[in-house]
Amino acid sequence: MSEQTPPALSAEDEARLAAAKKRVGRSAVIGAIFLMATSAIGPGFITQTATFTAQMGSAFAFAILLSVIIDICVQLNIWRMITSSGKRAGELANSAIPFSGHVIAVLVIIGGLAFNIGNIAGGGLGLNALLGVDPKIGGLITGALAIIIFLIKKAGPVMDVVLIVLGVGMIVMTVIVAIVSGPPIGDALRQTIVPDSINFATITTIVGGTVGGYITYSGAHRYLASGHTGPEHAGPVMRAAANGVFVTGIMRYVLFLAILGVVASGVTLDLSSQAANPAGQAFGAVLGDAGLRIFGAIFWAAALSSVIGAAYTSATFLSTFNKRFLGGWSLQWATVAFIVVSWIIYLLIGTAPAAILVFVGGFNGLILPIGLTVFMYIGWFRRDLLGARKYPLWLLIAGTLVTLLTWYMGAVSIGPIFAFLGVGA
């Protein structure tokens, strides 16, 4: 029996199909930017910024500027290489250096586990600010609810809408606090360029919190779904990556100014107790008890979404070892197991949740240069894997300098970062 030729599409149907494909592609691109930005603007992001602003004052502005520069160099390279090759990070790395993708996968999974312990801790802090419950019980509730939402497919779209609304609410609240608290903007701008002091542990931590671990690859992996892969799409890819970094950079600086204004007014923030929530205290100092409660709801929602996102993205790296984790029930149960393990470790740790949230950023900052080194090798010596003979020299140089800088920062920051948990110097 001969195969039947499908009927030709009319011009109108072809135009409709092309428009549908364009919408899907645009949605995936926006999703990639949103995934990277929301992954970076989580409970760790908020707590790290509040903690370091309380400790360093205006000098923390320089750390923010340097972290944004590092983020741009990292994301432009990672996004361009992954989308140009059309391969996920682990597969691309293995194509260049055998088993290097397995090393990256292990590091991402370990880093993602650390992130998720921090996210559950953030959920505990959020419910503590919102309802006054013990942070451990709040973390228990957050982990259980994350599993339920992940397994109920219809809950996902509802959660996305709620998070967008709450995300806008967080931005509005932060801007209000930044205006009302009256931060010393002149001094902050000066120290953005010429700081009174430089602390590499803080820079390593906030870099790790915004572009470390799974965050490095999450946006680029999501972009692959747009179908706009190959070197010919490098321009839009780099613009999308830059937009995601700028969103997080602006939000971090506004949050910094908000906290700085509170600290400069003489308010002392609790940074070490079991219920310490420095960002929540700052919002409460300006907006009162109602502001603290609203902040708690937003903070908790950000933590809840981050628990699901970090667990799922980290679990996808298991496909580097076994292809059955590319999707289906294997990936779903691996994600649930990831949340449960994070949940158990959090409940067993006696460290204050705020300290955990700061530590996980630092830890992911320590492992960041390993993956970067592999990708810089690909850029310099394996351009054949990227579908083009040429690769921007300025981007390679910038990426290499950042890689060397992250190695140096990691080397001098190990002691101070583990000290956040009461370990080491």
Coordinates of C-alpha atoms in Angstrom, one line a residue:
M1 CA 0.0 0.0 0.0
S2 CA 1.5 3.3 -1.0
E3 CA 1.7 6.2 1.4
Q4 CA -0.8 9.0 0.9
T5 CA 0.6 12.5 0.4
P6 CA -0.9 14.8 3.0
P7 CA -3.0 17.5 1.5
A8 CA -1.3 20.8 0.8
L9 CA -2.0 23.6 3.2
S10 CA -3.7 26.7 2.0
A11 CA -1.9 30.0 2.2
E12 CA -4.2 31.0 5.1
D13 CA -3.4 27.8 7.0
E14 CA 0.3 28.1 6.5
A15 CA 0.2 31.7 7.8
R16 CA -1.8 30.5 10.8
L17 CA 0.7 27.7 11.5
A18 CA 3.7 30.0 11.2
A19 CA 2.0 32.4 13.6
A20 CA 1.4 29.6 16.1
K21 CA 5.0 28.5 15.9
K22 CA 6.2 32.1 16.4
R23 CA 4.0 32.4 19.5
V24 CA 5.3 29.2 21.0
G25 CA 8.9 30.3 20.3
R26 CA 8.3 33.7 21.8
S27 CA 6.7 32.1 24.9
A28 CA 9.7 29.9 25.3
V29 CA 12.1 32.8 25.1
I30 CA 10.1 34.8 27.6
G31 CA 9.9 31.7 29.8
A32 CA 13.7 31.4 29.6
I33 CA 14.2 35.0 30.8
F34 CA 11.6 34.6 33.5
L35 CA 13.0 31.3 34.7
M36 CA 16.5 32.7 35.1
A37 CA 15.3 35.9 36.7
T38 CA 12.9 34.1 39.2
S39 CA 15.5 31.5 40.0
A40 CA 17.9 34.3 40.9
I41 CA 15.4 36.5 42.8
G42 CA 14.5 33.9 45.4
P43 CA 14.6 33.8 49.3
G44 CA 18.4 33.5 49.1
F45 CA 18.8 36.6 46.9
I46 CA 16.6 38.6 49.4
T47 CA 18.3 37.4 52.6
Q48 CA 21.9 37.6 51.2
T49 CA 21.3 41.2 50.1
A50 CA 19.7 42.2 53.4
T51 CA 22.4 40.5 55.5
F52 CA 25.4 41.9 53.6
T53 CA 23.9 45.4 53.5
A54 CA 23.4 45.3 57.3
Q55 CA 27.0 44.2 57.7
M56 CA 28.8 46.4 55.1
G57 CA 26.6 49.4 54.5
S58 CA 27.2 51.4 51.4
A59 CA 30.3 49.4 50.5
F60 CA 28.1 46.5 49.5
A61 CA 27.2 48.5 46.4
F62 CA 30.5 47.6 44.8
A63 CA 29.8 43.9 45.3
I64 CA 26.5 44.3 43.5
L65 CA 28.1 46.0 40.5
L66 CA 30.9 43.4 40.3
S67 CA 28.3 40.5 40.6
V68 CA 26.2 42.0 37.7
I69 CA 29.4 42.2 35.5
I70 CA 30.3 38.6 36.4
D71 CA 26.7 37.5 35.8
I72 CA 26.6 39.0 32.3
C73 CA 29.9 37.4 31.2
V74 CA 28.8 34.0 32.5
Q75 CA 25.3 34.0 31.1
L76 CA 26.2 35.4 27.7
N77 CA 28.7 32.6 27.2
I78 CA 26.6 29.8 28.6
W79 CA 23.4 30.8 26.8
R80 CA 25.3 31.3 23.5
M81 CA 27.2 28.0 23.7
I82 CA 24.2 25.8 24.7
T83 CA 21.8 27.3 22.2
S84 CA 24.3 27.3 19.4
S85 CA 25.1 23.7 19.9
G86 CA 21.5 22.7 20.6
K87 CA 22.7 20.4 23.4
R88 CA 22.1 20.5 27.1
A89 CA 25.1 21.4 29.3
G90 CA 26.0 17.9 30.3
E91 CA 25.8 16.5 26.8
L92 CA 27.8 19.4 25.3
A93 CA 30.5 19.1 28.0
N94 CA 30.8 15.4 27.4
S95 CA 31.2 16.0 23.7
A96 CA 34.2 18.2 24.4
I97 CA 35.8 16.4 27.3
P98 CA 34.7 12.9 28.1
F99 CA 32.9 12.6 31.5
S100 CA 33.2 16.4 32.2
G101 CA 29.4 16.6 31.7
H102 CA 29.0 14.0 34.5
V103 CA 31.2 16.1 36.8
I104 CA 29.1 19.2 36.0
A105 CA 25.9 17.2 36.6
V106 CA 27.1 16.0 40.0
L107 CA 28.1 19.6 41.0
V108 CA 24.8 21.0 39.8
I109 CA 22.9 18.3 41.7
I110 CA 24.9 18.9 44.9
G111 CA 24.6 22.7 44.5
G112 CA 20.9 22.3 43.7
L113 CA 20.4 20.3 46.9
A114 CA 22.1 23.1 48.9
F115 CA 19.9 25.6 47.2
N116 CA 16.8 23.6 48.0
I117 CA 17.7 23.3 51.7
G118 CA 18.0 27.1 51.7
N119 CA 14.7 27.4 49.8
I120 CA 12.8 25.3 52.4
A121 CA 14.5 27.4 55.1
G122 CA 13.2 30.5 53.3
G123 CA 9.7 29.0 53.3
G124 CA 10.0 28.6 57.1
L125 CA 11.0 32.2 57.5
G126 CA 8.2 33.4 55.2
L127 CA 5.5 31.6 57.2
N128 CA 7.1 32.8 60.4
A129 CA 6.8 36.4 59.2
L130 CA 3.3 35.8 57.9
L131 CA 1.7 33.7 60.6
G132 CA 4.3 33.6 63.4
V133 CA 4.8 29.8 63.2
D134 CA 8.1 28.2 64.1
P135 CA 10.5 28.3 61.1
K136 CA 11.1 24.5 61.3
I137 CA 7.3 23.9 61.1
G138 CA 7.1 26.5 58.3
G139 CA 9.8 24.6 56.4
L140 CA 7.9 21.3 57.0
I141 CA 4.7 22.8 55.5
T142 CA 6.6 24.4 52.6
G143 CA 8.2 21.1 51.6
A144 CA 5.0 19.1 51.8
L145 CA 3.0 21.7 49.8
A146 CA 5.8 21.9 47.1
I147 CA 5.4 18.1 46.6
I148 CA 1.6 18.4 46.3
I149 CA 1.8 21.3 43.8
F150 CA 4.4 19.5 41.7
L151 CA 2.3 16.3 41.5
I152 CA -1.0 18.1 40.7
K153 CA -0.5 19.3 37.1
K154 CA -3.4 21.7 37.2
A155 CA -1.9 23.6 40.2
G156 CA 1.1 24.7 38.1
P157 CA -0.5 27.3 36.0
V158 CA -2.4 28.7 39.0
M159 CA 0.9 28.9 40.9
D160 CA 2.5 30.8 38.0
V161 CA -0.2 33.5 38.0
V162 CA 0.1 33.9 41.8
L163 CA 3.8 34.2 41.6
I164 CA 3.7 36.9 38.9
V165 CA 1.2 38.9 41.0
L166 CA 3.3 38.5 44.1
G167 CA 6.5 39.2 42.2
V168 CA 5.0 42.6 41.1
G169 CA 4.0 43.1 44.7
M170 CA 7.5 42.6 45.9
I171 CA 8.9 45.1 43.4
V172 CA 6.3 47.7 44.4
M173 CA 6.9 47.2 48.1
T174 CA 10.7 47.3 47.7
V175 CA 10.5 50.6 45.7
I176 CA 8.2 52.1 48.4
V177 CA 10.6 51.0 51.2
A178 CA 13.6 52.4 49.2
I179 CA 11.8 55.8 48.9
V180 CA 10.4 56.0 52.4
S181 CA 13.6 54.8 54.2
G182 CA 15.6 57.6 52.6
P183 CA 19.0 55.8 51.9
P184 CA 22.2 57.8 51.5
I185 CA 22.1 57.6 47.7
G186 CA 25.2 59.8 47.2
D187 CA 27.4 57.6 49.3
A188 CA 26.0 54.4 47.8
L189 CA 26.7 55.7 44.3
R190 CA 30.3 56.7 45.3
Q191 CA 31.0 53.3 46.8
T192 CA 29.5 51.5 43.9
I193 CA 32.7 52.6 42.0
V194 CA 35.2 53.3 44.9
P195 CA 34.3 51.1 47.9
D196 CA 35.7 51.7 51.3
S197 CA 36.2 47.9 51.7
I198 CA 36.0 44.8 49.5
N199 CA 34.9 41.4 50.8
F200 CA 35.4 38.6 48.3
A201 CA 33.3 36.2 50.3
T202 CA 30.2 38.4 49.9
I203 CA 30.8 38.8 46.2
T204 CA 31.3 35.0 45.8
T205 CA 28.1 34.4 47.7
I206 CA 25.9 36.8 45.8
V207 CA 27.3 35.6 42.5
G208 CA 26.6 32.0 43.5
G209 CA 23.1 33.1 44.6
T210 CA 22.3 34.7 41.2
V211 CA 24.2 32.6 38.7
G212 CA 25.6 29.6 40.6
G213 CA 24.5 26.0 40.5
Y214 CA 21.5 25.1 38.4
I215 CA 20.7 28.8 37.7
T216 CA 23.7 28.9 35.4
Y217 CA 22.0 26.6 33.0
S218 CA 18.3 26.9 33.7
G219 CA 17.5 29.8 31.3
A220 CA 19.6 28.4 28.5
H221 CA 18.0 24.9 28.8
R222 CA 14.6 26.6 28.7
Y223 CA 15.6 28.6 25.6
L224 CA 16.2 25.3 23.8
A225 CA 12.4 24.7 23.8
S226 CA 12.0 27.8 21.6
G227 CA 13.5 25.9 18.7
H228 CA 15.6 29.0 17.9
T229 CA 18.9 27.1 18.2
G230 CA 22.0 27.3 16.1
P231 CA 24.6 30.1 15.8
E232 CA 22.3 32.1 13.5
H233 CA 20.2 32.9 16.6
A234 CA 23.1 34.1 18.7
G235 CA 21.9 37.8 18.7
P236 CA 18.5 37.2 20.2
V237 CA 19.9 34.7 22.6
M238 CA 22.5 37.1 24.0
R239 CA 19.9 39.9 24.3
A240 CA 17.6 37.6 26.2
A241 CA 20.4 36.6 28.6
A242 CA 21.4 40.2 29.1
N243 CA 17.8 41.2 29.9
G244 CA 17.5 38.5 32.5
V245 CA 20.7 39.6 34.2
F246 CA 19.7 43.3 34.1
V247 CA 16.3 42.5 35.8
T248 CA 18.0 40.8 38.7
G249 CA 20.7 43.5 38.9
I250 CA 18.2 46.3 39.1
M251 CA 16.1 44.5 41.6
R252 CA 19.1 43.7 43.8
Y253 CA 20.2 47.4 43.8
V254 CA 16.8 48.7 44.7
L255 CA 16.5 46.1 47.5
F256 CA 20.0 47.2 48.6
L257 CA 18.9 50.8 48.8
A258 CA 15.8 49.9 50.7
I259 CA 17.7 47.9 53.4
L260 CA 20.5 50.6 53.5
G261 CA 18.0 53.3 54.3
V262 CA 16.6 51.3 57.2
V263 CA 20.1 50.4 58.5
A264 CA 21.3 54.0 58.1
S265 CA 18.3 55.2 60.2
G266 CA 19.7 53.3 63.2
V267 CA 17.6 50.1 63.1
T268 CA 19.6 47.0 64.1
L269 CA 18.7 43.9 62.2
D270 CA 18.8 40.4 63.8
L271 CA 21.1 38.3 61.6
S272 CA 21.7 35.2 63.8
S273 CA 18.7 33.9 65.8
Q274 CA 16.6 31.0 64.6
A275 CA 13.8 33.3 63.5
A276 CA 16.1 36.0 62.1
N277 CA 14.7 37.4 58.8
P278 CA 16.7 40.6 58.2
A279 CA 14.8 41.6 55.0
G280 CA 11.4 41.1 56.7
Q281 CA 12.5 43.2 59.7
A282 CA 13.5 46.0 57.4
F283 CA 10.2 46.0 55.6
G284 CA 8.4 45.8 59.0
A285 CA 10.4 48.8 60.3
V286 CA 9.1 51.0 57.4
L287 CA 5.7 49.5 56.7
G288 CA 4.7 48.3 60.1
D289 CA 3.2 44.9 61.1
A290 CA 1.0 44.8 57.9
G291 CA 4.1 45.3 55.8
L292 CA 5.9 42.4 57.6
R293 CA 2.9 40.1 57.0
I294 CA 2.6 41.0 53.3
F295 CA 6.4 40.5 52.9
G296 CA 6.1 37.2 54.6
A297 CA 3.5 36.0 52.1
I298 CA 5.6 37.1 49.1
F299 CA 8.8 35.7 50.6
W300 CA 7.1 32.3 51.3
A301 CA 5.6 32.2 47.7
A302 CA 9.1 32.9 46.3
A303 CA 10.6 30.1 48.4
L304 CA 7.8 27.6 47.5
S305 CA 8.3 28.2 43.7
S306 CA 12.1 28.0 44.1
V307 CA 11.8 24.6 45.9
I308 CA 9.9 23.2 42.9
G309 CA 12.1 24.9 40.3
A310 CA 15.5 24.0 41.9
A311 CA 14.4 20.4 42.5
Y312 CA 13.1 19.9 38.9
T313 CA 16.0 21.6 37.1
S314 CA 18.6 19.7 39.2
A315 CA 16.8 16.4 38.7
T316 CA 16.9 16.9 34.9
F317 CA 20.7 16.7 35.1
L318 CA 20.2 13.0 36.1
S319 CA 19.6 12.4 32.3
T320 CA 23.4 12.8 31.9
F321 CA 23.6 9.4 33.6
N322 CA 20.4 7.8 32.4
K323 CA 18.2 8.9 29.5
R324 CA 15.0 7.8 31.3
F325 CA 15.3 10.9 33.4
L326 CA 14.6 13.0 30.3
G327 CA 10.9 13.0 31.3
G328 CA 8.0 11.0 32.5
W329 CA 7.4 9.4 35.9
S330 CA 11.2 8.8 36.5
L331 CA 11.9 12.5 36.4
Q332 CA 8.8 13.3 38.5
W333 CA 9.7 10.9 41.3
A334 CA 13.4 12.0 41.2
T335 CA 12.1 15.6 41.7
V336 CA 9.9 14.5 44.6
A337 CA 12.9 12.6 46.2
F338 CA 15.0 15.7 45.7
I339 CA 12.6 17.8 47.7
V340 CA 12.2 15.1 50.4
V341 CA 16.0 14.8 50.9
S342 CA 16.3 18.6 51.1
W343 CA 13.4 18.7 53.5
I344 CA 15.0 16.1 55.9
I345 CA 18.4 17.7 55.9
Y346 CA 16.9 21.1 56.7
L347 CA 14.9 19.6 59.6
L348 CA 18.1 18.0 60.9
I349 CA 20.3 21.1 60.6
G350 CA 20.4 23.3 63.7
T351 CA 21.7 26.3 61.8
A352 CA 19.5 29.4 61.7
P353 CA 17.5 29.6 58.4
A354 CA 19.0 33.0 57.4
A355 CA 22.5 31.6 57.8
I356 CA 21.6 28.7 55.6
L357 CA 20.3 31.0 52.9
V358 CA 23.5 33.0 52.9
F359 CA 25.7 29.8 52.9
V360 CA 24.0 28.1 49.9
G361 CA 24.8 31.1 47.7
G362 CA 28.5 31.0 48.8
F363 CA 28.6 27.2 48.3
N364 CA 27.3 27.5 44.7
G365 CA 29.7 30.4 44.1
L366 CA 32.6 28.0 45.0
I367 CA 31.6 25.3 42.5
L368 CA 30.7 27.8 39.7
P369 CA 34.3 28.1 38.2
I370 CA 34.5 24.4 37.6
G371 CA 31.7 24.4 35.0
L372 CA 32.9 27.7 33.6
T373 CA 36.4 26.3 32.9
V374 CA 34.9 23.5 30.8
F375 CA 32.8 25.9 28.8
M376 CA 35.7 28.3 28.2
Y377 CA 37.7 25.3 26.9
I378 CA 34.9 24.6 24.5
G379 CA 34.9 28.3 23.4
W380 CA 38.6 28.4 22.8
F381 CA 39.3 24.9 21.4
R382 CA 36.0 23.1 20.4
R383 CA 34.1 25.7 18.4
D384 CA 33.2 22.9 16.0
L385 CA 30.6 21.8 18.6
L386 CA 29.0 25.3 18.4
G387 CA 28.0 25.0 14.8
A388 CA 30.3 27.9 13.7
R389 CA 33.9 28.5 13.0
K390 CA 33.9 31.9 14.7
Y391 CA 33.0 32.9 18.3
P392 CA 33.3 36.5 19.6
L393 CA 36.8 37.0 20.8
W394 CA 35.7 39.7 23.3
L395 CA 33.2 37.3 24.8
L396 CA 35.8 34.6 25.2
I397 CA 38.3 37.0 26.8
A398 CA 35.7 38.4 29.2
G399 CA 34.5 34.8 30.1
T400 CA 38.1 33.7 30.7
L401 CA 38.9 36.6 32.9
V402 CA 35.7 36.0 34.9
T403 CA 36.6 32.3 35.2
L404 CA 40.0 33.2 36.6
L405 CA 38.4 35.8 39.0
T406 CA 35.9 33.2 40.3
W407 CA 38.7 30.7 40.9
Y408 CA 40.5 33.4 43.0
M409 CA 37.4 34.5 44.9
G410 CA 36.6 30.9 45.7
A411 CA 40.1 30.2 47.0
V412 CA 40.1 33.1 49.4
S413 CA 36.4 32.7 50.4
I414 CA 36.2 29.0 51.4
G415 CA 36.8 29.7 55.1
P416 CA 34.4 32.7 55.5
I417 CA 31.7 31.0 53.5
F418 CA 31.7 27.8 55.6
A419 CA 31.8 30.1 58.7
F420 CA 28.2 31.0 57.9
L421 CA 27.3 27.6 59.2
G422 CA 29.7 27.8 62.0
V423 CA 32.3 25.6 60.2
G424 CA 35.9 26.6 59.5
A425 CA 37.6 29.9 60.0

